[in-house]
Coordinates of C-alpha atoms in Angstrom, one line a residue:
M100 CA 0.0 0.0 0.0
G101 CA 3.0 2.3 0.3
N102 CA 2.5 3.1 4.0
P103 CA 4.8 1.8 6.7
G104 CA 3.2 -1.1 8.6
W105 CA 1.0 -2.1 5.7
S106 CA 3.2 -4.6 3.8
Y107 CA 2.1 -8.2 3.2
A108 CA 4.3 -9.4 6.0
D109 CA 2.8 -6.8 8.4
V110 CA -0.9 -7.6 7.7
L111 CA -0.7 -11.4 7.3
P112 CA -0.7 -12.1 11.1
Y113 CA -4.0 -10.2 11.4
F114 CA -5.6 -12.1 8.5
R115 CA -4.5 -15.4 10.1
R116 CA -5.8 -14.3 13.5
N117 CA -9.2 -13.4 12.1
E118 CA -10.0 -16.6 10.3
T119 CA -10.7 -20.3 10.7
C120 CA -9.9 -21.7 7.3
I121 CA -11.2 -25.2 7.0
G122 CA -9.5 -27.6 4.5
I123 CA -7.6 -24.9 2.5
G124 CA -4.0 -24.0 2.4
S125 CA -1.0 -24.0 4.7
E126 CA -0.8 -22.7 8.3
L127 CA 2.0 -20.5 7.1
Y128 CA -0.7 -18.4 5.4
R129 CA -4.0 -19.4 6.8
G130 CA -5.5 -19.2 10.3
R131 CA -7.3 -22.1 12.1
E132 CA -8.7 -20.5 15.2
G133 CA -10.2 -17.1 14.3
P134 CA -13.9 -16.0 14.4
F135 CA -14.4 -15.8 10.6
T136 CA -14.9 -19.2 9.0
I137 CA -13.7 -19.8 5.4
T138 CA -14.5 -23.1 3.6
A139 CA -14.0 -24.8 0.3
M140 CA -16.8 -25.9 -2.0
D141 CA -18.8 -28.8 -0.7
E142 CA -19.2 -30.5 -4.0
P143 CA -18.0 -30.0 -7.6
D144 CA -20.1 -28.4 -10.3
P145 CA -20.0 -29.9 -13.8
L146 CA -19.9 -26.6 -15.7
A147 CA -17.3 -25.2 -13.3
E148 CA -15.2 -28.3 -13.7
A149 CA -15.4 -28.0 -17.5
F150 CA -14.3 -24.4 -17.3
M151 CA -11.3 -25.2 -15.1
D152 CA -10.3 -28.2 -17.3
A153 CA -10.4 -25.9 -20.3
A154 CA -8.1 -23.4 -18.5
E155 CA -5.7 -26.1 -17.6
T156 CA -5.4 -27.2 -21.2
L157 CA -4.3 -23.7 -22.1
G158 CA -1.6 -23.7 -19.4
I159 CA -3.4 -22.1 -16.5
P160 CA -2.8 -24.5 -13.5
R161 CA -5.3 -25.2 -10.7
N162 CA -4.3 -23.5 -7.5
A163 CA -5.3 -25.0 -4.2
D164 CA -5.1 -21.7 -2.4
Y165 CA -5.0 -18.4 -4.2
N166 CA -4.7 -16.6 -0.8
G167 CA -1.6 -18.6 -0.1
E168 CA 2.0 -18.6 -1.4
E169 CA 0.9 -18.2 -5.1
Q170 CA -2.1 -16.4 -6.4
D171 CA -1.9 -17.2 -10.1
G172 CA -4.1 -20.1 -11.3
I173 CA -7.7 -21.2 -11.3
S174 CA -9.8 -22.8 -8.6
Y175 CA -13.2 -22.8 -6.9
V176 CA -13.8 -19.7 -4.8
Q177 CA -13.1 -19.7 -1.1
R178 CA -16.3 -18.8 0.7
S179 CA -17.6 -17.6 4.0
I180 CA -20.3 -20.3 4.2
H181 CA -20.2 -23.0 7.0
R182 CA -22.7 -25.8 7.4
G183 CA -25.0 -24.2 4.9
R184 CA -25.1 -20.8 6.4
R185 CA -23.3 -17.6 5.5
V186 CA -20.8 -16.4 8.0
S187 CA -21.4 -12.7 7.8
P188 CA -19.1 -10.2 9.6
A189 CA -22.1 -9.5 11.9
R190 CA -22.2 -13.2 13.0
A191 CA -18.5 -13.5 13.3
F192 CA -17.6 -10.2 15.0
L193 CA -20.5 -7.9 15.9
Y194 CA -23.0 -10.3 17.6
P195 CA -20.3 -11.8 19.9
A196 CA -19.2 -8.3 20.9
M197 CA -22.8 -7.3 21.7
R198 CA -23.2 -10.4 23.8
R199 CA -20.1 -9.5 25.8
G200 CA -22.0 -6.3 26.8
N201 CA -19.2 -3.8 25.8
T202 CA -20.7 -3.0 22.4
E203 CA -23.8 -1.0 21.6
V204 CA -25.2 -0.7 18.1
L205 CA -27.3 2.3 17.2
T206 CA -29.3 1.9 14.0
G207 CA -31.1 4.7 12.1
A208 CA -28.3 7.1 13.1
L209 CA -26.7 9.5 10.6
V210 CA -23.2 10.8 11.5
T211 CA -23.0 14.5 10.5
R212 CA -19.4 15.3 11.5
L213 CA -16.4 14.2 13.6
L214 CA -15.3 16.1 16.7
F215 CA -11.7 17.1 17.3
E216 CA -9.5 18.5 20.0
G217 CA -6.6 19.9 18.0
R218 CA -5.9 17.3 15.4
R219 CA -7.1 14.4 17.6
A220 CA -10.5 12.9 16.9
V221 CA -12.4 12.6 20.1
G222 CA -16.0 11.8 19.1
A223 CA -18.8 12.3 16.6
V224 CA -22.1 14.1 16.1
F225 CA -25.1 12.1 14.8
I226 CA -28.8 12.6 14.2
R227 CA -31.3 9.9 15.3
D228 CA -35.0 10.3 15.1
G229 CA -34.5 14.0 14.3
V230 CA -32.5 14.7 17.4
E231 CA -28.8 15.6 17.4
H232 CA -26.6 13.7 19.7
T233 CA -22.9 13.9 20.6
I234 CA -20.8 10.9 21.5
R235 CA -17.3 11.1 22.8
A236 CA -14.5 8.4 22.7
R237 CA -12.3 7.5 25.6
K238 CA -9.5 6.1 23.4
E239 CA -10.0 6.3 19.6
V240 CA -12.5 7.0 16.8
I241 CA -12.6 4.6 13.9
L242 CA -14.2 6.0 10.7
S243 CA -15.4 3.2 8.3
A244 CA -18.2 4.6 6.1
G245 CA -17.2 3.2 2.7
A246 CA -15.5 4.6 -0.4
I247 CA -17.8 7.6 -0.8
A248 CA -19.0 8.6 2.7
T249 CA -15.6 8.2 4.4
P250 CA -13.8 11.0 2.5
Q251 CA -17.0 13.1 2.6
L252 CA -17.2 13.0 6.4
L253 CA -13.5 13.8 6.7
Q254 CA -13.9 16.8 4.4
I255 CA -16.9 18.2 6.2
S256 CA -15.2 17.7 9.5
G257 CA -12.2 19.8 8.4
I258 CA -9.7 17.2 7.0
G259 CA -8.9 17.6 3.3
S260 CA -7.7 20.0 0.6
P261 CA -7.5 23.6 2.0
D262 CA -9.1 24.9 -1.2
L263 CA -12.1 22.5 -0.9
L264 CA -12.5 23.3 2.8
A265 CA -12.6 27.0 2.1
K266 CA -15.3 26.5 -0.6
L267 CA -17.3 24.5 1.9
G268 CA -16.8 27.1 4.7
V269 CA -15.4 24.4 7.0
P270 CA -12.6 25.4 9.4
A271 CA -9.5 23.4 8.5
V272 CA -8.4 20.9 11.2
H273 CA -5.7 19.3 9.1
A274 CA -4.7 20.2 5.5
L275 CA -4.5 16.8 3.7
P276 CA -5.1 17.2 -0.1
G277 CA -5.1 13.5 -0.7
V278 CA -8.5 13.0 1.1
G279 CA -11.1 12.1 -1.5
E280 CA -8.5 11.8 -4.3
N281 CA -7.3 8.6 -6.1
L282 CA -10.6 6.9 -6.2
S283 CA -10.0 3.6 -8.0
D284 CA -12.5 1.7 -10.2
H285 CA -12.3 -2.0 -10.8
Y286 CA -14.2 -2.0 -14.1
A287 CA -15.5 -5.5 -14.9
A288 CA -16.5 -6.6 -18.4
R289 CA -19.2 -9.2 -18.3
I290 CA -20.3 -11.9 -20.8
V291 CA -23.5 -13.8 -20.4
L292 CA -23.8 -17.2 -22.1
K293 CA -26.9 -19.2 -22.9
I294 CA -26.3 -22.8 -22.0
R295 CA -27.3 -25.8 -24.1
G296 CA -26.8 -29.4 -23.1
A297 CA -26.2 -28.9 -19.4
T298 CA -28.0 -27.7 -16.3
S299 CA -27.3 -24.3 -14.7
V300 CA -28.3 -22.9 -11.4
N301 CA -31.0 -21.0 -13.1
Q302 CA -32.9 -24.3 -13.7
R303 CA -32.1 -25.7 -10.3
T304 CA -33.8 -22.9 -8.4
R305 CA -37.2 -22.8 -10.2
G306 CA -40.3 -25.0 -10.1
L307 CA -40.0 -28.7 -9.0
P308 CA -36.1 -28.6 -9.0
L309 CA -36.3 -25.8 -6.4
V310 CA -38.5 -28.0 -4.2
A311 CA -35.8 -30.7 -4.4
E312 CA -33.2 -28.2 -3.5
L313 CA -35.2 -27.0 -0.5
L314 CA -35.5 -30.6 0.7
R315 CA -31.8 -31.2 0.2
Y316 CA -30.9 -28.1 2.1
A317 CA -33.2 -29.0 5.0
A318 CA -31.8 -32.5 5.2
F319 CA -28.1 -32.0 4.4
R320 CA -27.4 -28.2 4.3
R321 CA -26.1 -28.7 0.8
G322 CA -27.1 -27.8 -2.8
A323 CA -27.9 -24.7 -4.8
L324 CA -29.1 -22.8 -1.8
T325 CA -25.6 -22.9 -0.2
L326 CA -23.7 -21.6 -3.3
S327 CA -21.9 -18.3 -3.5
P328 CA -22.7 -15.9 -6.4
T329 CA -19.4 -16.9 -8.1
L330 CA -18.0 -20.4 -8.2
V331 CA -14.6 -20.0 -10.0
Y332 CA -11.8 -17.5 -9.8
C333 CA -8.9 -17.3 -12.2
F334 CA -5.9 -15.1 -11.7
W335 CA -3.7 -14.8 -14.7
K336 CA -1.7 -12.7 -17.1
S337 CA -3.2 -10.7 -19.9
Q338 CA 0.1 -11.1 -21.7
S339 CA 2.5 -14.0 -21.3
W340 CA 5.6 -11.9 -20.8
Q341 CA 4.3 -10.3 -17.6
P342 CA 6.0 -11.4 -14.3
F343 CA 2.7 -11.8 -12.5
G344 CA -1.0 -11.9 -13.1
D345 CA -2.9 -8.7 -13.8
I346 CA -6.4 -9.9 -14.5
Q347 CA -9.0 -11.8 -12.6
V348 CA -11.7 -13.9 -14.4
S349 CA -14.8 -15.2 -12.6
F350 CA -17.2 -17.9 -13.8
T351 CA -20.5 -19.0 -12.4
P352 CA -23.0 -21.5 -13.8
A353 CA -25.8 -18.9 -13.5
S354 CA -26.9 -15.7 -15.1
Y355 CA -28.6 -12.6 -13.7
P356 CA -31.0 -10.1 -15.4
S357 CA -29.1 -7.0 -16.5
G358 CA -26.1 -8.2 -14.4
I359 CA -28.0 -7.7 -11.1
W360 CA -27.2 -10.3 -8.5
S361 CA -30.6 -10.3 -6.9
G362 CA -32.4 -12.7 -9.4
L363 CA -31.8 -15.3 -12.0
D364 CA -32.6 -15.5 -15.7
R365 CA -35.4 -17.8 -16.8
F366 CA -33.2 -19.5 -19.4
P367 CA -30.2 -21.7 -18.7
G368 CA -27.3 -19.4 -18.4
A369 CA -23.7 -18.9 -17.2
T370 CA -21.8 -15.7 -16.5
M371 CA -18.1 -14.8 -17.0
A372 CA -16.5 -11.5 -15.9
C373 CA -13.1 -10.1 -16.1
W374 CA -11.4 -7.1 -14.4
Q375 CA -8.0 -5.5 -14.1
Q376 CA -6.4 -6.2 -10.7
R377 CA -4.4 -3.0 -10.7
P378 CA -6.6 -0.5 -12.4
K379 CA -5.2 2.8 -13.6
S380 CA -8.5 4.6 -13.6
R381 CA -8.6 7.4 -11.0
G382 CA -11.5 9.6 -9.8
H383 CA -12.3 11.6 -6.7
V384 CA -14.9 12.2 -4.0
R385 CA -15.5 15.9 -3.0
A386 CA -18.1 17.2 -0.6
L387 CA -20.4 19.8 -2.1
S388 CA -21.9 21.1 1.2
P389 CA -21.1 20.9 4.9
D390 CA -24.4 19.1 5.2
V391 CA -23.7 15.4 5.1
R392 CA -27.2 14.8 3.5
V393 CA -26.1 16.5 0.4
K394 CA -24.5 13.9 -1.9
P395 CA -20.9 14.5 -2.7
E396 CA -19.5 15.0 -6.1
F397 CA -17.9 11.8 -7.4
F398 CA -17.4 10.1 -10.7
S399 CA -20.6 8.6 -11.8
R400 CA -20.6 5.2 -13.5
T401 CA -20.7 6.9 -16.9
T402 CA -17.8 9.2 -16.2
L403 CA -15.8 6.4 -14.5
V404 CA -16.4 4.1 -17.5
K405 CA -15.1 6.8 -19.8
R406 CA -12.1 7.4 -17.6
T407 CA -11.4 3.7 -17.3
T408 CA -12.0 2.6 -20.9
G409 CA -10.3 5.8 -22.1
D410 CA -7.0 4.3 -20.8
P411 CA -5.8 2.0 -23.6
S412 CA -3.9 -0.2 -21.3
S413 CA -7.0 -0.9 -19.2
V414 CA -9.1 -1.6 -22.3
R415 CA -6.5 -4.0 -23.6
C416 CA -6.1 -5.7 -20.3
V417 CA -9.8 -6.3 -19.7
S418 CA -10.4 -7.2 -23.4
R419 CA -7.7 -9.9 -23.2
G420 CA -9.3 -11.2 -20.1
G421 CA -12.6 -11.4 -21.9
S422 CA -10.8 -13.5 -24.5
Q423 CA -9.4 -15.7 -21.7
G424 CA -13.0 -16.0 -20.6
S425 CA -13.8 -17.9 -23.8
L426 CA -11.1 -20.4 -23.0
P427 CA -13.4 -23.4 -23.0
S428 CA -14.6 -22.7 -26.5
R429 CA -11.1 -23.5 -27.8
A430 CA -11.2 -27.1 -26.9
S431 CA -11.2 -29.6 -29.7
S432 CA -11.0 -33.4 -29.4
R433 CA -12.6 -36.4 -31.1
K434 CA -12.5 -38.3 -27.8
N435 CA -15.5 -38.1 -25.5
T436 CA -14.1 -39.4 -22.3
G437 CA -12.5 -37.9 -19.2
P438 CA -11.3 -34.2 -19.5
A439 CA -11.9 -34.2 -23.2
R440 CA -15.6 -35.0 -22.6
R441 CA -15.8 -32.1 -20.2
W442 CA -14.0 -29.9 -22.7
M443 CA -16.6 -30.8 -25.3
M444 CA -19.5 -30.3 -22.9
M445 CA -18.3 -26.8 -22.2
R446 CA -17.9 -26.2 -26.0
R447 CA -21.5 -27.3 -26.5
C448 CA -22.6 -25.0 -23.7
L449 CA -20.9 -22.0 -25.2
T450 CA -22.0 -23.1 -28.7
M451 CA -19.2 -20.9 -30.1
P452 CA -16.1 -21.5 -32.1
A453 CA -12.8 -20.0 -30.9
R454 CA -12.6 -16.2 -30.6
R455 CA -16.4 -15.8 -30.6
E456 CA -18.4 -14.5 -27.7
T457 CA -22.1 -14.5 -27.0
P458 CA -23.4 -10.9 -26.7
P459 CA -22.9 -9.1 -23.5
I460 CA -25.7 -7.7 -21.4
I461 CA -26.9 -4.4 -22.9
P462 CA -29.2 -1.9 -21.4
S463 CA -32.0 -2.4 -23.9
G464 CA -32.1 -6.2 -23.5
R465 CA -30.2 -9.1 -25.0
A466 CA -29.1 -9.4 -28.6
G467 CA -29.4 -12.5 -30.6
W468 CA -27.3 -15.3 -29.2
G469 CA -24.3 -16.3 -31.3
R470 CA -23.5 -12.9 -32.9
E471 CA -19.8 -12.4 -33.3
I472 CA -18.3 -9.4 -31.6
T473 CA -15.6 -8.1 -33.9
R474 CA -14.5 -5.3 -31.6
P475 CA -13.5 -6.6 -28.2
A476 CA -12.7 -3.1 -26.9
S477 CA -16.2 -1.9 -27.8
S478 CA -17.6 -4.9 -26.1
T479 CA -15.5 -4.2 -23.0
R480 CA -16.8 -0.6 -22.9
S481 CA -20.5 -1.5 -23.4
S482 CA -20.8 -4.7 -21.2
G483 CA -19.1 -3.7 -18.0
S484 CA -19.9 -2.4 -14.6
T485 CA -17.9 -0.5 -12.0
G486 CA -16.8 -1.5 -8.6
L487 CA -15.5 1.5 -6.6
T488 CA -12.7 1.0 -4.1
P489 CA -11.6 3.3 -1.3
C490 CA -9.7 6.5 -2.1
G491 CA -6.0 6.5 -1.5
L492 CA -5.1 8.5 1.6
P493 CA -1.5 9.5 2.2
T494 CA 0.2 8.9 5.5
V495 CA -1.0 11.4 8.1
R496 CA 2.0 13.2 9.7

């Protein structure tokens, strides 16, 4: 990260301390006694296996632990699901702290600004049920409000660029121009595939198959109801000469309307997505008013897409990743047994020859399946979505 104390060696002990990783990796990298449970997939999925077999044939190895010694490779995702239930941060950390009696959670509260004594944060002001309250800290204040609200709160509390603070009419507590700058965008290009000759999660969670899945979950805590939204991760290089991977490809044997993860398509489908691991796109978050209820200025999706896809290296990287996403369609074998059979099954599912992609999700609906995309960069620009990550903040001195 560039800040002292934030190297991999520095933060690894905290990751190990926080997790109980079951059946994955070495104890050199993984924790076994922490509150947050991480598990491997309970059972293989045929389409996911076909996709990973295809990647192996192209020289991308399977990796037993992408959070271990080596990240590059392909594998099932590691998930925070244990015995059929999601292990949320609330279950792992918050609820136990509340049971100890030393943690109080206030819902429906809107923090309006931080309080300072000199340059030391000592509390916060918040509104709840229309009444303003002040809360003071005995030791420290931790601000964790996401990629947009965190810099906004800092700015309206007096920490940020002097020019911006002057425009807001906020007294400067600490001049720190980096607050709200360096907003990064992990732009993901998505490809939706219509499946033929195999069963996807879309079919397993509708009608009579859903009844069977409900019974299976009730009896064994397994099945489609225990799956994570993505089943496969692949970390690899967009170009072979690179020293380490710069793209991440995901695959799941399900598809979602307009790319939204809250529902499933009614046809058999699968989804592949690719994004650049170290994006060069940069934006900002800047408060427009000292009132926290006024939304700050930040790059909208459209502007961020223009900024991201306007960078030729980002477009090339994600477009190459999209080509990697069509790996299984490159399989060819006359044999129909073992890995070759799974290769051919995936080829049947994609119903595409090499270098062809099914159309991406587009705002007006879905184009005809099987149309060749002759401009991968245009496809990357039109089919993707953004994933904002926190602004970079320089070390406070």
